[in-house]
Amino acid sequence: MLTDTYGRTATDLRVSLTDRCNLRCTYCMPEEGLDWLPKPDLLSDDEICRLIQIAVTRLGIRDVRFTGGEPLLRRGLVGIIERTAKLTPRPQIALTTNGIGLARLAGPLKAAGLDRVNVSLDTLRPDVFAELTRRDRHQDVLNGLAAAHQAGLRPVKINSVLMPGLNDDEAPDLLAWAIEHGYELRFIEQMPLDAQHGWQRSTMIDAERILASLRTRFALTPEPAAHRGTAPAERFVVDEGPHRVGVIGSVTRPFCRACDRTRLTADGQVRTCLFATGETDLRAALRSVGQDGSDEAIAHRWQQATRAKLPSPRIADVDYEQPKRPMSAIGG
Ligand code: SAM
Ligand code: SF4
């Protein structure tokens, strides 16, 4: 098992399949000038599948989520999901995507074994989308969402980040729209993980403001804490139900005590936390010959990395140090 010294066990693996992306969301990536990970450092499909197999069969991982960068840009994605779905015990398989290309891929991904999908959509207004993501692809995302639903992926969740002066007035509209279309909406507080270090606590739209904005149109009843388990989202019943909305207060309401995650970057580094400043190299082990490259040795390195996991990143502290690796290269 992947257990740390604070009694937490990681059972949820996030695998970043690429640091590249076809959008440039202002809270994530700069418009240009971000260096990509060097090609030789990127794990091959076989290397990724081997690490997932070690995680699932030896280390107690039960959920695998593919992310990035934009995971739909990875050519081998369908094959990687197919191979993940053949593992015993069969993990739950999820994908976090910006939705561009999902219109074409939702069916094949579902057939390969994908169970669930989270699509990022911050606005219902195409002009605001273009400003937020620096690309005019709003309709592609809407088409991707519809295709995911049509393909039978359940639940289809939407991740939204509210940005001051751009879409911070849209929370109720997004919720009404998500309910109408059968999608489950979650708002995520903007985190200090952007490559360009543009995050400011003073302008961030925090959980309290998100909830206040939603309450101008909806009655929200908190779900009992027991229902939350290890999920980062606080969930609220909307009006009389059955719909729910989630708020992930990563900055103002951190959920580190219940964290059950471990992360693998596209270049084969284990990160125990989104905000960790250190990483453990599994790529070197994977590519070494002899005992160091055995499944057992790799599993052991992963366990050691987990034991060193810190209790909480203290984002609110004045001396908070942002990780060198930006969100797009960590895998959100
Ligand atoms: N490209 C895919 C996407 O956008 O869904 C997957 C990777 S993206 C890094 C994963 C999630 O992180 C998205 O929902 C995105 O909105 C969110 N995200 C990115 N940067 C963020 C930030 N600085 N604060 C909060 N959420 C962020
Ligand atoms: Fe790309 Fe996702 Fe980052 Fe937007 S949030 S730039 S879609 S990786």
JSON list of C-alpha atoms and ligand atoms in Angstrom, two decimals, residues 20-23 25-29 66-71 95-99 118-122 158-161 186 188-194 199 250 327-332, ligand 1:
[
{"chain": "A", "resi": 20, "resn": "ARG", "atom": "CA", "xyz": [1.03, 19.93, -24.06]},
{"chain": "A", "resi": 21, "resn": "CYS", "atom": "CA", "xyz": [-2.31, 21.54, -24.65]},
{"chain": "A", "resi": 22, "resn": "ASN", "atom": "CA", "xyz": [-4.45, 23.04, -27.38]},
{"chain": "A", "resi": 23, "resn": "LEU", "atom": "CA", "xyz": [-5.82, 25.76, -25.07]},
{"chain": "A", "resi": 25, "resn": "CYS", "atom": "CA", "xyz": [-6.23, 28.95, -20.03]},
{"chain": "A", "resi": 26, "resn": "THR", "atom": "CA", "xyz": [-5.03, 32.10, -18.30]},
{"chain": "A", "resi": 27, "resn": "TYR", "atom": "CA", "xyz": [-5.00, 30.42, -14.87]},
{"chain": "A", "resi": 28, "resn": "CYS", "atom": "CA", "xyz": [-2.88, 27.54, -16.16]},
{"chain": "A", "resi": 29, "resn": "MET", "atom": "CA", "xyz": [-0.53, 28.45, -19.01]},
{"chain": "A", "resi": 66, "resn": "PHE", "atom": "CA", "xyz": [-5.80, 10.37, -16.93]},
{"chain": "A", "resi": 67, "resn": "THR", "atom": "CA", "xyz": [-5.04, 14.06, -17.23]},
{"chain": "A", "resi": 68, "resn": "GLY", "atom": "CA", "xyz": [-2.44, 16.49, -18.55]},
{"chain": "A", "resi": 69, "resn": "GLY", "atom": "CA", "xyz": [-1.89, 18.98, -20.27]},
{"chain": "A", "resi": 70, "resn": "GLU", "atom": "CA", "xyz": [-4.59, 17.79, -22.56]},
{"chain": "A", "resi": 71, "resn": "PRO", "atom": "CA", "xyz": [-4.80, 13.97, -22.44]},
{"chain": "A", "resi": 95, "resn": "LEU", "atom": "CA", "xyz": [-10.41, 11.26, -17.62]},
{"chain": "A", "resi": 96, "resn": "THR", "atom": "CA", "xyz": [-10.04, 15.01, -17.08]},
{"chain": "A", "resi": 97, "resn": "THR", "atom": "CA", "xyz": [-10.12, 16.86, -20.38]},
{"chain": "A", "resi": 98, "resn": "ASN", "atom": "CA", "xyz": [-10.85, 20.22, -21.91]},
{"chain": "A", "resi": 99, "resn": "GLY", "atom": "CA", "xyz": [-13.30, 18.37, -24.19]},
{"chain": "A", "resi": 118, "resn": "ASN", "atom": "CA", "xyz": [-14.60, 15.52, -16.18]},
{"chain": "A", "resi": 119, "resn": "VAL", "atom": "CA", "xyz": [-14.74, 18.25, -18.79]},
{"chain": "A", "resi": 120, "resn": "SER", "atom": "CA", "xyz": [-13.45, 21.73, -18.01]},
{"chain": "A", "resi": 121, "resn": "LEU", "atom": "CA", "xyz": [-15.84, 24.49, -18.98]},
{"chain": "A", "resi": 122, "resn": "ASP", "atom": "CA", "xyz": [-15.67, 27.88, -17.30]},
{"chain": "A", "resi": 158, "resn": "ILE", "atom": "CA", "xyz": [-17.89, 19.83, -15.39]},
{"chain": "A", "resi": 159, "resn": "ASN", "atom": "CA", "xyz": [-14.96, 21.61, -13.73]},
{"chain": "A", "resi": 160, "resn": "SER", "atom": "CA", "xyz": [-15.22, 25.39, -13.62]},
{"chain": "A", "resi": 161, "resn": "VAL", "atom": "CA", "xyz": [-12.73, 27.97, -12.40]},
{"chain": "A", "resi": 186, "resn": "ARG", "atom": "CA", "xyz": [-18.02, 21.54, -9.55]},
{"chain": "A", "resi": 188, "resn": "ILE", "atom": "CA", "xyz": [-12.55, 24.81, -8.27]},
{"chain": "A", "resi": 189, "resn": "GLU", "atom": "CA", "xyz": [-10.84, 27.67, -6.49]},
{"chain": "A", "resi": 190, "resn": "GLN", "atom": "CA", "xyz": [-8.03, 29.07, -8.59]},
{"chain": "A", "resi": 191, "resn": "MET", "atom": "CA", "xyz": [-4.76, 27.68, -7.25]},
{"chain": "A", "resi": 192, "resn": "PRO", "atom": "CA", "xyz": [-1.23, 29.14, -7.38]},
{"chain": "A", "resi": 193, "resn": "LEU", "atom": "CA", "xyz": [0.04, 26.64, -9.94]},
{"chain": "A", "resi": 194, "resn": "ASP", "atom": "CA", "xyz": [0.08, 28.68, -13.14]},
{"chain": "A", "resi": 199, "resn": "TRP", "atom": "CA", "xyz": [-2.22, 33.97, -8.96]},
{"chain": "A", "resi": 250, "resn": "SER", "atom": "CA", "xyz": [-8.28, 23.87, -2.45]},
{"chain": "A", "resi": 327, "resn": "MET", "atom": "CA", "xyz": [-0.14, 22.70, -13.36]},
{"chain": "A", "resi": 328, "resn": "SER", "atom": "CA", "xyz": [-0.04, 21.73, -17.04]},
{"chain": "A", "resi": 329, "resn": "ALA", "atom": "CA", "xyz": [3.05, 19.59, -16.43]},
{"chain": "A", "resi": 330, "resn": "ILE", "atom": "CA", "xyz": [1.88, 18.17, -13.10]},
{"chain": "A", "resi": 331, "resn": "GLY", "atom": "CA", "xyz": [-1.55, 16.96, -14.15]},
{"chain": "A", "resi": 332, "resn": "GLY", "atom": "CA", "xyz": [-4.53, 18.55, -12.43]},
{"chain": "B", "resi": 1, "resn": "SAM", "atom": "N1", "xyz": [-6.52, 19.93, -19.97]},
{"chain": "B", "resi": 1, "resn": "SAM", "atom": "C1", "xyz": [-7.42, 19.22, -19.13]},
{"chain": "B", "resi": 1, "resn": "SAM", "atom": "C2", "xyz": [-8.51, 20.10, -18.58]},
{"chain": "B", "resi": 1, "resn": "SAM", "atom": "O1", "xyz": [-8.39, 21.32, -18.72]},
{"chain": "B", "resi": 1, "resn": "SAM", "atom": "O2", "xyz": [-9.44, 19.57, -18.02]},
{"chain": "B", "resi": 1, "resn": "SAM", "atom": "C3", "xyz": [-6.74, 18.48, -18.00]},
{"chain": "B", "resi": 1, "resn": "SAM", "atom": "C4", "xyz": [-5.64, 19.17, -17.28]},
{"chain": "B", "resi": 1, "resn": "SAM", "atom": "S1", "xyz": [-6.12, 20.61, -16.36]},
{"chain": "B", "resi": 1, "resn": "SAM", "atom": "C5", "xyz": [-4.58, 21.06, -15.63]},
{"chain": "B", "resi": 1, "resn": "SAM", "atom": "C6", "xyz": [-7.07, 19.87, -15.05]},
{"chain": "B", "resi": 1, "resn": "SAM", "atom": "C7", "xyz": [-7.99, 20.78, -14.29]},
{"chain": "B", "resi": 1, "resn": "SAM", "atom": "O3", "xyz": [-7.20, 21.72, -13.60]},
{"chain": "B", "resi": 1, "resn": "SAM", "atom": "C8", "xyz": [-8.95, 21.58, -15.17]},
{"chain": "B", "resi": 1, "resn": "SAM", "atom": "O4", "xyz": [-10.27, 21.40, -14.69]},
{"chain": "B", "resi": 1, "resn": "SAM", "atom": "C9", "xyz": [-8.52, 23.00, -14.99]},
{"chain": "B", "resi": 1, "resn": "SAM", "atom": "O5", "xyz": [-9.58, 23.89, -15.02]},
{"chain": "B", "resi": 1, "resn": "SAM", "atom": "C10", "xyz": [-7.86, 22.96, -13.64]},
{"chain": "B", "resi": 1, "resn": "SAM", "atom": "N2", "xyz": [-6.87, 23.99, -13.42]},
{"chain": "B", "resi": 1, "resn": "SAM", "atom": "C11", "xyz": [-5.82, 24.33, -14.19]},
{"chain": "B", "resi": 1, "resn": "SAM", "atom": "N3", "xyz": [-5.11, 25.32, -13.62]},
{"chain": "B", "resi": 1, "resn": "SAM", "atom": "C12", "xyz": [-5.74, 25.61, -12.46]},
{"chain": "B", "resi": 1, "resn": "SAM", "atom": "C13", "xyz": [-5.49, 26.55, -11.42]},
{"chain": "B", "resi": 1, "resn": "SAM", "atom": "N4", "xyz": [-4.47, 27.37, -11.45]},
{"chain": "B", "resi": 1, "resn": "SAM", "atom": "N5", "xyz": [-6.33, 26.56, -10.38]},
{"chain": "B", "resi": 1, "resn": "SAM", "atom": "C14", "xyz": [-7.39, 25.70, -10.33]},
{"chain": "B", "resi": 1, "resn": "SAM", "atom": "N6", "xyz": [-7.66, 24.80, -11.26]},
{"chain": "B", "resi": 1, "resn": "SAM", "atom": "C15", "xyz": [-6.86, 24.76, -12.33]}
]
